[in-house]
mmCIF file of C-alpha atoms in Angstrom:
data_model
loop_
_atom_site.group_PDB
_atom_site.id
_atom_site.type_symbol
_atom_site.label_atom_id
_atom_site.label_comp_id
_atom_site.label_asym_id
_atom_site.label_seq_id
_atom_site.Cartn_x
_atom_site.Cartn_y
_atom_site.Cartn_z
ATOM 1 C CA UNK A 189 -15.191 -39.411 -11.516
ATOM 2 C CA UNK A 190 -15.617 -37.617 -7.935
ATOM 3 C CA UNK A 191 -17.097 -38.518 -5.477
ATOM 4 C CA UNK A 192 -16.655 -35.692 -2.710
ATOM 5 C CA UNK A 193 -17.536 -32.294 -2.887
ATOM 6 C CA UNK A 194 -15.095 -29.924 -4.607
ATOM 7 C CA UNK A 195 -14.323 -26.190 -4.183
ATOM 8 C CA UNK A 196 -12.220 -23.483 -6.363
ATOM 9 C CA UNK A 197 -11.377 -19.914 -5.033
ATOM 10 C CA UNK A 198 -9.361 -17.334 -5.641
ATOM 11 C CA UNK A 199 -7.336 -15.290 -2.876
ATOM 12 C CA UNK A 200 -6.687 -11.750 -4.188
ATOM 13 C CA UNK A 201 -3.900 -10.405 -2.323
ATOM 14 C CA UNK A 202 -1.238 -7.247 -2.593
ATOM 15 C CA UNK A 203 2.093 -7.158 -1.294
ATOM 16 C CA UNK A 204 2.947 -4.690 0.946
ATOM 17 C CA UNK A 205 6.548 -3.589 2.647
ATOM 18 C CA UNK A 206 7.126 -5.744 6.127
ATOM 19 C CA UNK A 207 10.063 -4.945 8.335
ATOM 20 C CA UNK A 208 12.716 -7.339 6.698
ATOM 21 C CA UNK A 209 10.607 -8.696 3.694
ATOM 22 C CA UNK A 210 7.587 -8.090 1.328
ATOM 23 C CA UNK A 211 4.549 -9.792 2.967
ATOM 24 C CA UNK A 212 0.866 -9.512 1.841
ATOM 25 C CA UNK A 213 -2.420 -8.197 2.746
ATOM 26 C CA UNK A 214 -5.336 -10.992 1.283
ATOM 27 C CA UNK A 215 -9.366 -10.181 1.048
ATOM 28 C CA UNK A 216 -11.385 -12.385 2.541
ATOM 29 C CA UNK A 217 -15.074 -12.525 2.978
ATOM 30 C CA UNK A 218 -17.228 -12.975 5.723
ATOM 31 C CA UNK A 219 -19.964 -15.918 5.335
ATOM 32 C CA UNK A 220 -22.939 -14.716 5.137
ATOM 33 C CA UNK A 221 -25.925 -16.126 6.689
ATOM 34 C CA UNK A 222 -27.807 -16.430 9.968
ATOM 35 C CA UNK A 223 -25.062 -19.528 11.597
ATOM 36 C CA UNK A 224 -22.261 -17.480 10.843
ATOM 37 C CA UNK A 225 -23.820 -13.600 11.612
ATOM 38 C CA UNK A 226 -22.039 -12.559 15.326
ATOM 39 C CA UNK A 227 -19.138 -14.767 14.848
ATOM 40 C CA UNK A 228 -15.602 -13.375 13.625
ATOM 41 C CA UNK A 229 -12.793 -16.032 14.707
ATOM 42 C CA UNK A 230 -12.666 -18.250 12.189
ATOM 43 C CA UNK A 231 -15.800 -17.254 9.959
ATOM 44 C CA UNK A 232 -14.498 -15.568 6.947
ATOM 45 C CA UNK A 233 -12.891 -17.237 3.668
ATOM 46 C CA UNK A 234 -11.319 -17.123 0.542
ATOM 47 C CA UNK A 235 -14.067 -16.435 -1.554
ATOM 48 C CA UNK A 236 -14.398 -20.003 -3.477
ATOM 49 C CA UNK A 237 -17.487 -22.247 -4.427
ATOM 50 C CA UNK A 238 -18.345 -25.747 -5.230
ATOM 51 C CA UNK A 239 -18.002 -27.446 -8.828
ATOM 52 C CA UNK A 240 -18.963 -30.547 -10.993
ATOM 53 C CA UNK A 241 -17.240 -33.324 -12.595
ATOM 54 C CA UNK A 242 -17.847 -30.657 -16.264
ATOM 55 C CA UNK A 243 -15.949 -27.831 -15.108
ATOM 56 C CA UNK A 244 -12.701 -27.149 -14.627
ATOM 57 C CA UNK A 245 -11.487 -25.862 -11.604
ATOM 58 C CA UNK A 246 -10.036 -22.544 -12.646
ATOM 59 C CA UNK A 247 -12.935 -21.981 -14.358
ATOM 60 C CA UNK A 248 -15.084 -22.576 -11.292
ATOM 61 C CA UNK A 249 -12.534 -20.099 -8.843
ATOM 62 C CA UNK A 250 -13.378 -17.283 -11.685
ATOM 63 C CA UNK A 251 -16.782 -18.062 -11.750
ATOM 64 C CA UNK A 252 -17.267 -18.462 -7.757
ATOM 65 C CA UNK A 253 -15.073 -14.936 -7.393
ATOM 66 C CA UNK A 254 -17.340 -13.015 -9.802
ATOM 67 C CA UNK A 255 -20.674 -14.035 -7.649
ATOM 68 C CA UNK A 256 -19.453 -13.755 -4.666
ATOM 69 C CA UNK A 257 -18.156 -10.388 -5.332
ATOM 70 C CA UNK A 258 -20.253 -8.975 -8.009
ATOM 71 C CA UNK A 259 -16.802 -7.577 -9.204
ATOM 72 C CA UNK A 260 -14.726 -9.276 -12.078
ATOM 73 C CA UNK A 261 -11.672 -11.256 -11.161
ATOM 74 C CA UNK A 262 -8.600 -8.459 -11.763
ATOM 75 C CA UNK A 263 -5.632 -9.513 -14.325
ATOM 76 C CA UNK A 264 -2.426 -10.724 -13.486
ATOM 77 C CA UNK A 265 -0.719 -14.298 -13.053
ATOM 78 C CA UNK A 266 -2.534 -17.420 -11.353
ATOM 79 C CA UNK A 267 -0.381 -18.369 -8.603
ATOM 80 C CA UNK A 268 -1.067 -22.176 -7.603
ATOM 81 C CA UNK A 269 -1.736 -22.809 -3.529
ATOM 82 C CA UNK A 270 -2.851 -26.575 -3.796
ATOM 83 C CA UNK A 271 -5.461 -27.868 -2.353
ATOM 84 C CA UNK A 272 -6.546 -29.119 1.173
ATOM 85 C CA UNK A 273 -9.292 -31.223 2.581
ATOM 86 C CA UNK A 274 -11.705 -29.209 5.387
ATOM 87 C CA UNK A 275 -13.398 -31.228 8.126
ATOM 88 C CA UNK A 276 -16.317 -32.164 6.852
ATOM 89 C CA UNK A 277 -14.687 -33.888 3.669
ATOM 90 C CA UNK A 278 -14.605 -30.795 1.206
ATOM 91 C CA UNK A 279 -11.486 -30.923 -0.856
ATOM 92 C CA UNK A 280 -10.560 -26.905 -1.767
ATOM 93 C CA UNK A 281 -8.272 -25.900 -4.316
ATOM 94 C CA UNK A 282 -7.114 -21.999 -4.272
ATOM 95 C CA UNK A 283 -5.099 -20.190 -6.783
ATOM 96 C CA UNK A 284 -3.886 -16.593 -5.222
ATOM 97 C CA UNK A 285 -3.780 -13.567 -8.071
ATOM 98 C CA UNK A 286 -2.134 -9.916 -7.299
ATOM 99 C CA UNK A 287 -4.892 -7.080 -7.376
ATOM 100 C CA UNK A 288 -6.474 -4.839 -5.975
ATOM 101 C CA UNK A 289 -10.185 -4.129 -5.278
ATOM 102 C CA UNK A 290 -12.362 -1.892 -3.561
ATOM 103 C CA UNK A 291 -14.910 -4.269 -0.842
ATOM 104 C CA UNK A 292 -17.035 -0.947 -0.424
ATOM 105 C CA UNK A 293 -17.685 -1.924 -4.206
ATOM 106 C CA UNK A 294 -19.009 -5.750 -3.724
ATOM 107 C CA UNK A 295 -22.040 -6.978 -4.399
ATOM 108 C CA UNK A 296 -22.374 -10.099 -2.721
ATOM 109 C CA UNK A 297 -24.603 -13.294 -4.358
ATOM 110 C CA UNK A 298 -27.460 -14.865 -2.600
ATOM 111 C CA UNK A 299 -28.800 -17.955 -1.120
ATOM 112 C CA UNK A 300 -31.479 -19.164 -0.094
ATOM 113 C CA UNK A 301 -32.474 -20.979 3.073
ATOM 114 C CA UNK A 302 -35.297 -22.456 5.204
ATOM 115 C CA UNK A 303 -34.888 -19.924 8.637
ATOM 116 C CA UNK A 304 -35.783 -20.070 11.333
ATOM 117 C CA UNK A 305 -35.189 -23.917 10.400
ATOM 118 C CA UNK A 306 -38.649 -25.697 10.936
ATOM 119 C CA UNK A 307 -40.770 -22.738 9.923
ATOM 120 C CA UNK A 308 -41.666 -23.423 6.501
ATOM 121 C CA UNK A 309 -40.232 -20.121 5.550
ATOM 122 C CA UNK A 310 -37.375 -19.387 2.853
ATOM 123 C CA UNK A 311 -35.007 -16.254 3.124
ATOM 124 C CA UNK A 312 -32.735 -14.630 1.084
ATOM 125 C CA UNK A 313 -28.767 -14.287 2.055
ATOM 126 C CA UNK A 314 -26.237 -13.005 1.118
ATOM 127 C CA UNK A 315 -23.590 -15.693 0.504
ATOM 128 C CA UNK A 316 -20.388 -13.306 2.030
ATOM 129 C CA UNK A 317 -22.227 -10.216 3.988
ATOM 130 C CA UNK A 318 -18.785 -8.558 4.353
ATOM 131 C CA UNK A 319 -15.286 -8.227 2.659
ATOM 132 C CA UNK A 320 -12.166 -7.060 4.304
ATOM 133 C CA UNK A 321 -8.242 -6.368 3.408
ATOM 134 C CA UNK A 322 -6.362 -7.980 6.022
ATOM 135 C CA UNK A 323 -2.985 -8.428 7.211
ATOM 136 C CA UNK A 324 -1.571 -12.033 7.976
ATOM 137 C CA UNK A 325 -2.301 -12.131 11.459
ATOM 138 C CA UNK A 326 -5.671 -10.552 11.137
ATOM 139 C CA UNK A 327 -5.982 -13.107 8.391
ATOM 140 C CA UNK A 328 -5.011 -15.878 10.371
ATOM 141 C CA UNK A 329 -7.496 -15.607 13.184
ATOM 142 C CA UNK A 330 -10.724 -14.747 10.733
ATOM 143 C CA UNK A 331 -9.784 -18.189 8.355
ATOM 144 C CA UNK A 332 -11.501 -21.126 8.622
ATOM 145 C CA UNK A 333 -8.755 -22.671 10.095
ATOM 146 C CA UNK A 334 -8.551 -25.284 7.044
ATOM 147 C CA UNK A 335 -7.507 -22.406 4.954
ATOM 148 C CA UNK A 336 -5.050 -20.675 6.918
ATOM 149 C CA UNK A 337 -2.822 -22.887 5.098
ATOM 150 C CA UNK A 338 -3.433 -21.223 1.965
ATOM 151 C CA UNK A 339 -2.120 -18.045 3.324
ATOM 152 C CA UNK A 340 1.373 -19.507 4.345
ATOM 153 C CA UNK A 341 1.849 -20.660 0.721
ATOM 154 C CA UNK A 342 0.930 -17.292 -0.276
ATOM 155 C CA UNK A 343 3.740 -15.578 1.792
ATOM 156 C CA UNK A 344 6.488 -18.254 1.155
ATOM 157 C CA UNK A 345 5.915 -17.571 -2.661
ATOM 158 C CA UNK A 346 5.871 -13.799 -2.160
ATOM 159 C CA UNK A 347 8.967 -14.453 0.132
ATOM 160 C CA UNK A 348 10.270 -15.925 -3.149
ATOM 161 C CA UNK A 349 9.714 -19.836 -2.046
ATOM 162 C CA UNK A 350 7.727 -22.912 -3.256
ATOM 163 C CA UNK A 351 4.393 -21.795 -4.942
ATOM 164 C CA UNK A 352 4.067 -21.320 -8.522
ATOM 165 C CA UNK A 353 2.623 -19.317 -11.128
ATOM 166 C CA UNK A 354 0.071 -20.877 -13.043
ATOM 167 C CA UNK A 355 -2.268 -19.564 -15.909
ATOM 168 C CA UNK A 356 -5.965 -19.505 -15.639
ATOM 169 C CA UNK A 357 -8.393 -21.380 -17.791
#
C-alpha cells in the first residue's frame, strides 16, 4: 500500500516534420486557478490527476484526461514515459498517445476553493483555464519543470529510441 500521493496523465501529442527528423507538438494545459492565473513559465501541465490504492493507473490518466478536457481520450497506442517524483513528493506517471484535438473544444472541470484564503468564501475554478499545442521549446519553458522530462522521452521514442508502447487499461 502507498503512502504518497500518486498522479496519472496522458500527453497527447502529433508528430510533425523537423529539419532532420520527425519531432512532436504536445497539448498541455494551463492550471487553472487564482495562484497560477498571470503566470506562464512553468505553469502549464500534462493534463493528469491524483489516484487511490483501487485504481489503476491507466485507468486514472483516462479518467483525469476526460475531466480535465471535457473531451474523450482519442484512440491509438499507449506509449509508456515512466514516472518521476515532483518537489513536493508527488510521484507522476504519464503515458503519451498520438491524436489530435481541437483546445477551442475543451471544457475544463472544476474545483473548488476557499479565495481570497481567510474569507470564508468558496469559488468555483476551473482546474486547466487554457489548453495549447506547443512545440518542444515552447513546451519546455511552460512545464512544470518536473515534467519536462516527460517530453524528452516523448521525442527519443518518436526519434525511434527507448520508450515503449503500452496498451491502456
Amino acid at each position: 500500500m502507498s503512502t504518497g500521493k500518486r498522479s496519472a496523465g496522458l500527453l497527447l501529442f502529433r508528430v510533425v516534420d523537423a529539419e532532420n527528423a520527425p519531432d512532436v507538438e504536445v497539448l498541455l494545459g494551463h492550471m487553472g486557478g487564482p495562484f497560477w492565473a498571470g503566470r506562464e513559465a512553468a505553469a502549464w501541465s500534462v493534463p493528469k490527476g491524483e489516484y487511490t490504492d483501487g485504481e489503476e493507473p491507466e485507468a486514472a490518466a483516462r479518467r483525469e484526461f476526460t475531466e480535465e478536457l471535457g473531451l474523450p481520450v482519442p484512440e491509438g497506442g499507449w506509449v509508456a514515459l515512466g514516472e518521476i517524483r515532483q518537489a513536493g513528493g508527488k510521484t507522476v506517471t504519464v503515458w503519451a498517445v498520438e491524436g489530435e484535438v481541437d483546445p477551442a473544444l475543451a471544457v475544463p472541470g472544476t474545483f473548488t476553493m476557499e479565495w481570497p484564503r481567510g474569507s470564508g468564501v468558496q469559488r468555483e475554478f476551473p482546474e486547466m483555464d487554457r489548453f495549447a499545442w506547443c512545440t518542444p521549446a515552447e513546451a519546455a519553458e511552460r512545464l512544470v519543470v518536473a515534467q519536462r522530462v516527460f517530453l524528452d522521452r516523448l521525442r527519443r521514442h518518436v526519434r525511434g529510441g527507448d520508450a515503449h508502447p503500452a496498451s491502456p487499461a
